[in-house]
PDB file of C-alpha atoms and ligand atoms in Angstrom:
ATOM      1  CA  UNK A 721     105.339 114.214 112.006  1.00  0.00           C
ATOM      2  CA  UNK A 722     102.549 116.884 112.550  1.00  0.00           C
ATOM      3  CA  UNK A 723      99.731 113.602 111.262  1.00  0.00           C
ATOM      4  CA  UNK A 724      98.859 111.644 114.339  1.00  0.00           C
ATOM      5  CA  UNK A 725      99.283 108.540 112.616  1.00  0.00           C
ATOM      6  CA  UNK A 726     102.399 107.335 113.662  1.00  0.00           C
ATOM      7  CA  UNK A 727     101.594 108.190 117.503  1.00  0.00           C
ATOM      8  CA  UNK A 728      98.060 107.023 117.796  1.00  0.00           C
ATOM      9  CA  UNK A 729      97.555 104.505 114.703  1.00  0.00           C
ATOM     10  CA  UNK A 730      94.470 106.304 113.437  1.00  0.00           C
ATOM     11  CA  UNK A 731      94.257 107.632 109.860  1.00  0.00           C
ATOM     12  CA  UNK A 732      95.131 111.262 108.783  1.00  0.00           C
ATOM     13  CA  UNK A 733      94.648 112.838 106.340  1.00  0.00           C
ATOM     14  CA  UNK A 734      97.998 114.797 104.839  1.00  0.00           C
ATOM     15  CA  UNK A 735      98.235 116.743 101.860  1.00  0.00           C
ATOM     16  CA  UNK A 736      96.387 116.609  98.310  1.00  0.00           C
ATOM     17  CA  UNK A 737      93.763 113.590 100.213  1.00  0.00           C
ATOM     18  CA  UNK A 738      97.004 111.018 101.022  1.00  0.00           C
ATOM     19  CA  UNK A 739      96.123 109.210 104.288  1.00  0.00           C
ATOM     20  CA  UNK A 740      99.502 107.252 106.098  1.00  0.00           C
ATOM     21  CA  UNK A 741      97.976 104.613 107.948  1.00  0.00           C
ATOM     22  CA  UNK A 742      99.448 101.395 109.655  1.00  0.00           C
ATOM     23  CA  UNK A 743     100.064  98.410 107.577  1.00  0.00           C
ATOM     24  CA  UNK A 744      97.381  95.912 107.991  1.00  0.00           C
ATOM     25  CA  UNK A 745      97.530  92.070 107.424  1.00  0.00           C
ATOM     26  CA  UNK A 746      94.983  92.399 104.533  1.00  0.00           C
ATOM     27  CA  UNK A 747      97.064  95.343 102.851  1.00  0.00           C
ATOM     28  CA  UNK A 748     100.284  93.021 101.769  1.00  0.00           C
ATOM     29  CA  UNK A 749      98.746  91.510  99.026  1.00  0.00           C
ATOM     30  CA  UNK A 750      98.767  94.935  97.470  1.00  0.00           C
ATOM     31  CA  UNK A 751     101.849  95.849  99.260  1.00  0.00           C
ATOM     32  CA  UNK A 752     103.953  93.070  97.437  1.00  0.00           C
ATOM     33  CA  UNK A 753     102.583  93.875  94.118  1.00  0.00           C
ATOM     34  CA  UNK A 754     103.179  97.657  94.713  1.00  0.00           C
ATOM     35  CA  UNK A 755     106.826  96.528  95.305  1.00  0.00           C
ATOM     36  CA  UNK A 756     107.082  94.055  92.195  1.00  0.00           C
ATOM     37  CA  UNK A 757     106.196  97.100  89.338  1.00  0.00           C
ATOM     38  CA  UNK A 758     108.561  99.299  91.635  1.00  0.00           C
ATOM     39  CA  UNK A 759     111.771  97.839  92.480  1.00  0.00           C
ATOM     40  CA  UNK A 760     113.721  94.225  91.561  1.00  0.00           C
ATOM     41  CA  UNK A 761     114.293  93.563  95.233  1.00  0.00           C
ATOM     42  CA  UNK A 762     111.401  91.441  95.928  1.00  0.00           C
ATOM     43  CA  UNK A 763     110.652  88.927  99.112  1.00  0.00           C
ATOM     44  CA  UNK A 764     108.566  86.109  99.722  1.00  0.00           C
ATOM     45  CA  UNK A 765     105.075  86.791 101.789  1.00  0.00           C
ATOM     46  CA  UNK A 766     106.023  85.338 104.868  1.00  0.00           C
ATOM     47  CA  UNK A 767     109.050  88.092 105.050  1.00  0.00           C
ATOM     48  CA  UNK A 768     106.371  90.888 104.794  1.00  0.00           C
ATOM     49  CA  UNK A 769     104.271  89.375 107.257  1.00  0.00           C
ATOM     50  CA  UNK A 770     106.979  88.590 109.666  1.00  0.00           C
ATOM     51  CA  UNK A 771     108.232  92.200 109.661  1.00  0.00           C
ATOM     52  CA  UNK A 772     104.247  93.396 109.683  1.00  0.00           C
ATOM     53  CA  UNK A 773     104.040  91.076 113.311  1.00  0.00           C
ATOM     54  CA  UNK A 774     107.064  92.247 114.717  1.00  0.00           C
ATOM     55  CA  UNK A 775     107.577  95.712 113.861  1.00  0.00           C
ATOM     56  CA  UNK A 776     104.150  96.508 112.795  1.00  0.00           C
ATOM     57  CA  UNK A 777     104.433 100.127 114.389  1.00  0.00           C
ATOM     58  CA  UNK A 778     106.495 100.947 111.760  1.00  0.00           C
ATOM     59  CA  UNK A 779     104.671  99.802 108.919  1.00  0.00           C
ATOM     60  CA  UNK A 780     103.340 102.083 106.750  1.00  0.00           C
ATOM     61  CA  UNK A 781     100.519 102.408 103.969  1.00  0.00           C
ATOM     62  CA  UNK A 782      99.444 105.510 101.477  1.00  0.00           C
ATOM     63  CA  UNK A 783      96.048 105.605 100.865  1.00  0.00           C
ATOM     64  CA  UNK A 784      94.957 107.562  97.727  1.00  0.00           C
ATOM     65  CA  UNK A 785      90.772 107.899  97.194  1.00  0.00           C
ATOM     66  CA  UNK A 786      90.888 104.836  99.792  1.00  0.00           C
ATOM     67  CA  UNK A 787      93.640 102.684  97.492  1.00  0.00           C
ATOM     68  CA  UNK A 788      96.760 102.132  98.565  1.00  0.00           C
ATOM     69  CA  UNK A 789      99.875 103.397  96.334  1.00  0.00           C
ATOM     70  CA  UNK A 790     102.868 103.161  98.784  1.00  0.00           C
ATOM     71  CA  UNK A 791     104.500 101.802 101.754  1.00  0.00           C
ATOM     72  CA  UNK A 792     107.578 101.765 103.785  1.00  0.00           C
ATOM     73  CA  UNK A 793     108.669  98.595 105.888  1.00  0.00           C
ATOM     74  CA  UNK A 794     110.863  98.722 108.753  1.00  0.00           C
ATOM     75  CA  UNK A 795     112.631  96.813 110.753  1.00  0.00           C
ATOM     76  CA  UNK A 796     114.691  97.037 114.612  1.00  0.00           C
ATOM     77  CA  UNK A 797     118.139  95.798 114.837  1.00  0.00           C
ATOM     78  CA  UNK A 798     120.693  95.669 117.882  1.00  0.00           C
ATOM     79  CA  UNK A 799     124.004  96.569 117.015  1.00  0.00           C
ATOM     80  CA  UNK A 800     127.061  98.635 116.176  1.00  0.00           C
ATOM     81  CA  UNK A 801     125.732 102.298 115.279  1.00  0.00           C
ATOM     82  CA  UNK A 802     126.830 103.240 111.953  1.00  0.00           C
ATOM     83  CA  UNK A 803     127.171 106.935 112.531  1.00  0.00           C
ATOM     84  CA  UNK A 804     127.862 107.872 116.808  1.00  0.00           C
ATOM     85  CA  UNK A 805     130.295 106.372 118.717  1.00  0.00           C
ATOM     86  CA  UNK A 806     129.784 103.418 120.925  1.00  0.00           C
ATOM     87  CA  UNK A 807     128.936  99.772 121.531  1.00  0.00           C
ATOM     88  CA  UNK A 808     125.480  98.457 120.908  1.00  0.00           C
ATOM     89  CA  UNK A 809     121.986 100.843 120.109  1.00  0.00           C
ATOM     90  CA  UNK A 810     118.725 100.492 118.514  1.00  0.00           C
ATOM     91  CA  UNK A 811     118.783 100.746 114.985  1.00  0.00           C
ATOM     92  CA  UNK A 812     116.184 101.293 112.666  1.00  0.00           C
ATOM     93  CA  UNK A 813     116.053  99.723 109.504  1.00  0.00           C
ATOM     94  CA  UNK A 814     114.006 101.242 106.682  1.00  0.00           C
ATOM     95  CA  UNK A 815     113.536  97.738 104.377  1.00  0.00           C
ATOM     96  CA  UNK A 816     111.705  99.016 101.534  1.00  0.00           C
ATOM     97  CA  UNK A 817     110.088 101.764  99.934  1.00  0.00           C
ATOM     98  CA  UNK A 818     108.202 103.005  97.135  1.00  0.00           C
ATOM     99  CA  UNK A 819     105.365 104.716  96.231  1.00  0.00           C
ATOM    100  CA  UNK A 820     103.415 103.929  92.275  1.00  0.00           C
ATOM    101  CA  UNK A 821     104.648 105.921  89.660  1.00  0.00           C
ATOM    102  CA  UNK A 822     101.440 107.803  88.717  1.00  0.00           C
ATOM    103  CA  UNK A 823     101.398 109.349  92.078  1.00  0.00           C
ATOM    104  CA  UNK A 824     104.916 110.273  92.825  1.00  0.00           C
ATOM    105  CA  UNK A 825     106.497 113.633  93.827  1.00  0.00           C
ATOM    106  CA  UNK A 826     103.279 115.102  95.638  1.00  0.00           C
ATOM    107  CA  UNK A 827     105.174 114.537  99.046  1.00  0.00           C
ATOM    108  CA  UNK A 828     103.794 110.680  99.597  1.00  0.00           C
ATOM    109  CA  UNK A 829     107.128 109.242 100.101  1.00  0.00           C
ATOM    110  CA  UNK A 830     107.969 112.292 102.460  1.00  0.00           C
ATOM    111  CA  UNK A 831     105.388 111.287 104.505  1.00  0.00           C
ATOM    112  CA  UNK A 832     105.708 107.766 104.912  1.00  0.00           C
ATOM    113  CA  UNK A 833     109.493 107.831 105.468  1.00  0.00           C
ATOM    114  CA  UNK A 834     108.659 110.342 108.152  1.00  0.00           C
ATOM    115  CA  UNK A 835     106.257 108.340 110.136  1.00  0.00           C
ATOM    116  CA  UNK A 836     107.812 105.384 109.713  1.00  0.00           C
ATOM    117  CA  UNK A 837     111.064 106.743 111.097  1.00  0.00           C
ATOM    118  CA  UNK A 838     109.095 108.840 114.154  1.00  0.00           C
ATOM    119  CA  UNK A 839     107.787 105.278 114.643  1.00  0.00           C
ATOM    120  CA  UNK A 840     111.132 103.812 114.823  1.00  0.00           C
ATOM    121  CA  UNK A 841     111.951 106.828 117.834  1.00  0.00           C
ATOM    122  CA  UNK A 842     109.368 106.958 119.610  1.00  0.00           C
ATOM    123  CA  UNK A 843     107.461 103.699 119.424  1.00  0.00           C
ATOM    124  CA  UNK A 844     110.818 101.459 119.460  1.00  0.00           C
ATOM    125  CA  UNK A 845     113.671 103.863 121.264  1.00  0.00           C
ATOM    126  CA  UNK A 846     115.619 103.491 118.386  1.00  0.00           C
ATOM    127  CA  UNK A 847     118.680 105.714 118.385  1.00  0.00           C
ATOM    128  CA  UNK A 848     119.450 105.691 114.696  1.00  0.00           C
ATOM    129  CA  UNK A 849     117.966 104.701 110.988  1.00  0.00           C
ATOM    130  CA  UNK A 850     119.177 103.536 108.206  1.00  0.00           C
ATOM    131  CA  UNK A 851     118.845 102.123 104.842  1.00  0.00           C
ATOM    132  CA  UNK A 852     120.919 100.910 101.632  1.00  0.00           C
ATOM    133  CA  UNK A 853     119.973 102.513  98.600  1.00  0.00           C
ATOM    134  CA  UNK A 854     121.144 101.816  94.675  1.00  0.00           C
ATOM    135  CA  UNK A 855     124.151 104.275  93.974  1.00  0.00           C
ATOM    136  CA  UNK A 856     122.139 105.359  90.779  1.00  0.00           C
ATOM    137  CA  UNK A 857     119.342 105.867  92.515  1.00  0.00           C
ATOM    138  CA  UNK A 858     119.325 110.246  92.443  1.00  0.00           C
ATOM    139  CA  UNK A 859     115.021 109.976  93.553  1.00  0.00           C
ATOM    140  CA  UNK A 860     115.634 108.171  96.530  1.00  0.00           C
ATOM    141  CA  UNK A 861     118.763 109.273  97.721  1.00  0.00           C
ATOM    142  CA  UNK A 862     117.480 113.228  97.398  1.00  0.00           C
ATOM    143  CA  UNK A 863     114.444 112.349  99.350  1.00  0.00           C
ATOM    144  CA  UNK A 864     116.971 110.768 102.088  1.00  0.00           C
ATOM    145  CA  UNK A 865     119.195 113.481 102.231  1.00  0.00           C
ATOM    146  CA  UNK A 866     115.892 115.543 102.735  1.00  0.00           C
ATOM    147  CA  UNK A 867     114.918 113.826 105.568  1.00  0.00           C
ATOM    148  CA  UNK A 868     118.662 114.197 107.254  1.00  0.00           C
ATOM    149  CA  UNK A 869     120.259 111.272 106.016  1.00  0.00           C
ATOM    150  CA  UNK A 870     123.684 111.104 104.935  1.00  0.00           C
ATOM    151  CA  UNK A 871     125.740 108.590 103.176  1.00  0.00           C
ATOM    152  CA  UNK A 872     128.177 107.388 105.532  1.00  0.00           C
ATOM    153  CA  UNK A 873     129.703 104.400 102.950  1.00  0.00           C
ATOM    154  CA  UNK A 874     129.210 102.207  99.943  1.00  0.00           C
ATOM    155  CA  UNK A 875     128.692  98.722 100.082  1.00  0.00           C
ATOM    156  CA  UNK A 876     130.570  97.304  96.731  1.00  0.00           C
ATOM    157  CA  UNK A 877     128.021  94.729  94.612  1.00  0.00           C
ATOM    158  CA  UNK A 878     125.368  94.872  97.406  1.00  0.00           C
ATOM    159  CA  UNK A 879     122.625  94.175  94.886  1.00  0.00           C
ATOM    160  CA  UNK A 880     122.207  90.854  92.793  1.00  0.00           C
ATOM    161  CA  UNK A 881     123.033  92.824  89.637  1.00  0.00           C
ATOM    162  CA  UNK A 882     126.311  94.136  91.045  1.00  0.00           C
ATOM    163  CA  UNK A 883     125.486  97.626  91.734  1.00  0.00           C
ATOM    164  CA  UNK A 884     127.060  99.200  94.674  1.00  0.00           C
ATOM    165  CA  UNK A 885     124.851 100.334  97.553  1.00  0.00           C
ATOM    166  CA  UNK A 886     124.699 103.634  99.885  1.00  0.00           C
ATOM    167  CA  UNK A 887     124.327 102.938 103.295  1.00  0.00           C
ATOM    168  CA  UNK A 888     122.910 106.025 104.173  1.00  0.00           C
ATOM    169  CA  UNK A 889     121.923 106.881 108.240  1.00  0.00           C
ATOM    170  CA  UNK A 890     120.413 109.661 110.712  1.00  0.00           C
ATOM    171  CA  UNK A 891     121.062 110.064 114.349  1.00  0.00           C
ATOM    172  CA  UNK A 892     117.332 109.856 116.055  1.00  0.00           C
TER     173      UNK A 892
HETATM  174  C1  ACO B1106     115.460 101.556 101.250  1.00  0.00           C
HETATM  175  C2  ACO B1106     114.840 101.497  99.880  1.00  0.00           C
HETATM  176  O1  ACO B1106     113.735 101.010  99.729  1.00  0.00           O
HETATM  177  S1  ACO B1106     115.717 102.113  98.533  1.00  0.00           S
HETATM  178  C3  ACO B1106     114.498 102.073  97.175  1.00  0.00           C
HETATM  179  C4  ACO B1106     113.561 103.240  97.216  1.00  0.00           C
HETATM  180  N1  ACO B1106     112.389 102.984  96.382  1.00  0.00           N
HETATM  181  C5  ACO B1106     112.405 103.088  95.052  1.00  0.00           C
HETATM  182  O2  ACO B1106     113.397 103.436  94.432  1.00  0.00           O
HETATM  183  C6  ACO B1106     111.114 102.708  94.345  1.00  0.00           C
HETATM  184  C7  ACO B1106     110.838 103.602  93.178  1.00  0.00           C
HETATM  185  N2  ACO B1106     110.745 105.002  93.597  1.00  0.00           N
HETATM  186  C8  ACO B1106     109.712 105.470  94.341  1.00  0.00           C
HETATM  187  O3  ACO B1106     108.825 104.715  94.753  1.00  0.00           O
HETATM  188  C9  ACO B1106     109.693 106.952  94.655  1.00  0.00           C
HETATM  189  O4  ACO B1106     110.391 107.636  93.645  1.00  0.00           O
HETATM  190  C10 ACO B1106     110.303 107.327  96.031  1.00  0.00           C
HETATM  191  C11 ACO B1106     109.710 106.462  97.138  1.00  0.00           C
HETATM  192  C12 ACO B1106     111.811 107.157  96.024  1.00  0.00           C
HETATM  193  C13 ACO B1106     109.966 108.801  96.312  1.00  0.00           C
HETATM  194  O5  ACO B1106     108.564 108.905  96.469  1.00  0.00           O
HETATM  195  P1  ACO B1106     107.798 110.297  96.202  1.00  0.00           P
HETATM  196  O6  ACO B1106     106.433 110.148  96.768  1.00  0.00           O
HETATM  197  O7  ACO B1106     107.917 110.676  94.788  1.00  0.00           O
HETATM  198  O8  ACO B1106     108.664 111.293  97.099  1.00  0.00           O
HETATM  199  P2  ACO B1106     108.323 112.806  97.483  1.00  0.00           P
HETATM  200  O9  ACO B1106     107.246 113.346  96.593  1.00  0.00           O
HETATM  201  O10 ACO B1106     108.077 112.857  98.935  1.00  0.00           O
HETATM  202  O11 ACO B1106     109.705 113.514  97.107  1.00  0.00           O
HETATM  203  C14 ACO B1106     110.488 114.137  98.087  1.00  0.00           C
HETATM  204  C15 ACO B1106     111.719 114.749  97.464  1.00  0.00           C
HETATM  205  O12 ACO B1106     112.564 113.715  96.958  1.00  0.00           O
HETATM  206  C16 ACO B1106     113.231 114.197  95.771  1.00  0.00           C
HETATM  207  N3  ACO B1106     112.786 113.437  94.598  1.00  0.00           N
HETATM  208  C17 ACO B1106     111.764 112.551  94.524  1.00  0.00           C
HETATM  209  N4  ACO B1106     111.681 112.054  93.274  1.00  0.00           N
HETATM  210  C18 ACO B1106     112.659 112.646  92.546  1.00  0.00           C
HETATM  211  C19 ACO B1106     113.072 112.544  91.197  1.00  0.00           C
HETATM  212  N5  ACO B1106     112.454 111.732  90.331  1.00  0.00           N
HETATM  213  N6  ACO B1106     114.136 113.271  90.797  1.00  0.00           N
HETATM  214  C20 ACO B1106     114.762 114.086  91.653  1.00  0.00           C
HETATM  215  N7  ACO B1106     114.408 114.239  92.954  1.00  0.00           N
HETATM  216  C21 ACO B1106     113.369 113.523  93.396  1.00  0.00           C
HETATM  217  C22 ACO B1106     112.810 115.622  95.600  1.00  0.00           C
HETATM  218  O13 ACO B1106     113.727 116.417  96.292  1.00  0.00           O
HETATM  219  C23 ACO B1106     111.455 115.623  96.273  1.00  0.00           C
HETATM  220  O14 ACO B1106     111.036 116.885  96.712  1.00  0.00           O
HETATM  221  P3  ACO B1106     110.317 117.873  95.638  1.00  0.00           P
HETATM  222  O15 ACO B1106     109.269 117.074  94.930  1.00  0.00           O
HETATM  223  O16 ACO B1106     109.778 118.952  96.507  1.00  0.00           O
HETATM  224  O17 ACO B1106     111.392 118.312  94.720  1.00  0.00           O
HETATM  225 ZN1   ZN B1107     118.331  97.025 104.089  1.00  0.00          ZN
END
């Protein structure tokens, strides 16, 4: 991304006053209640902290008039690449997403998905990303495809409610 967020961890300021920033330990409080009102897949603190320790390069906050309104979580895997050819790589795993309704399609989601995935390259080699998204989803998967994501297969009754899952990936 053109912000130097993702490379040096210091604020920047995007378009229309959005600042990406790294994730912070005092941010999740928000973060998990930005993630109730947005999506049913919900996890327990300590999974938001553990990811924020671990893979905390990758964790992203919007900022909005100094409030946050979105975030994207990642995660690194070792494994079978779901698009190349070959044995084992670096994967990165976008966990979760979303960005408040009141302050959606001004290019917020754009943003974080992009530094959290330059993130995932540069900060943690990874050689892919990926992500499973509702089928009926049409927001997020356009915003994926976007970005250079592709659906490479569906993953029948992924969700708790039965729906069927794109796992959709991009080469790094
Ligand atoms: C791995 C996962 O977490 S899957 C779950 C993803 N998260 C959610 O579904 C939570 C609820 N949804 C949201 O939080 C948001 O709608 C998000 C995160 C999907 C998108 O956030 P936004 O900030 O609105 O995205 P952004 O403004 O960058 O949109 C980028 C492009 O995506 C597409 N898009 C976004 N929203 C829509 C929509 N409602 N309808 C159609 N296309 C859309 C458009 O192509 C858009 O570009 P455009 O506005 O120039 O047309
Ligand atoms: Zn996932």
């Amino acid at each position: 991304m053109e912000q130097p967020a993702a490379g040096t961890g210091s604020a920047a300021t995007g378009n229309g006053g959005v600042v990406i920033r790294k994730a912070r330990l005092e941010d999740i409080p928000r973060v998990i209640v930005i993630n109730r009102v947005t999506l049913p897949e919900n996890y327990p603190e300590w999974f938001w902290r553990d990811h924020l320790e671990k893979w905390g390069e990758a964790f992203f906050v919007a900022e909005v008039d100094g409030k946050v309104v979105g975030y994207v979580m990642s995660r690194v895997e070792y494994g079978a690449p779901n698009i190349a050819k070959g044995m084992l790589v670096k994967k990165g795993h976008i966990v979760s997403i979303a960005v408040l309704e009141g302050y959606r399609r001004r290019g917020i989601g754009t943003a974080l998905m992009k530094a959290a995935i330059e993130a995932l390259r540069e900060r943690y080699g990874c050689k892919e990303v990926y992500l499973e998204v509702r089928v009926s989803n049409e927001p997020a998967i356009k915003l994926y495809e976007k970005l250079g994501f592709r659906k490479v297969r569906v993953i029948p009754m992924y969700y708790l409610d039965g729906e069927d899952a794109y796992l959709m990936a991009k080469e790094l």
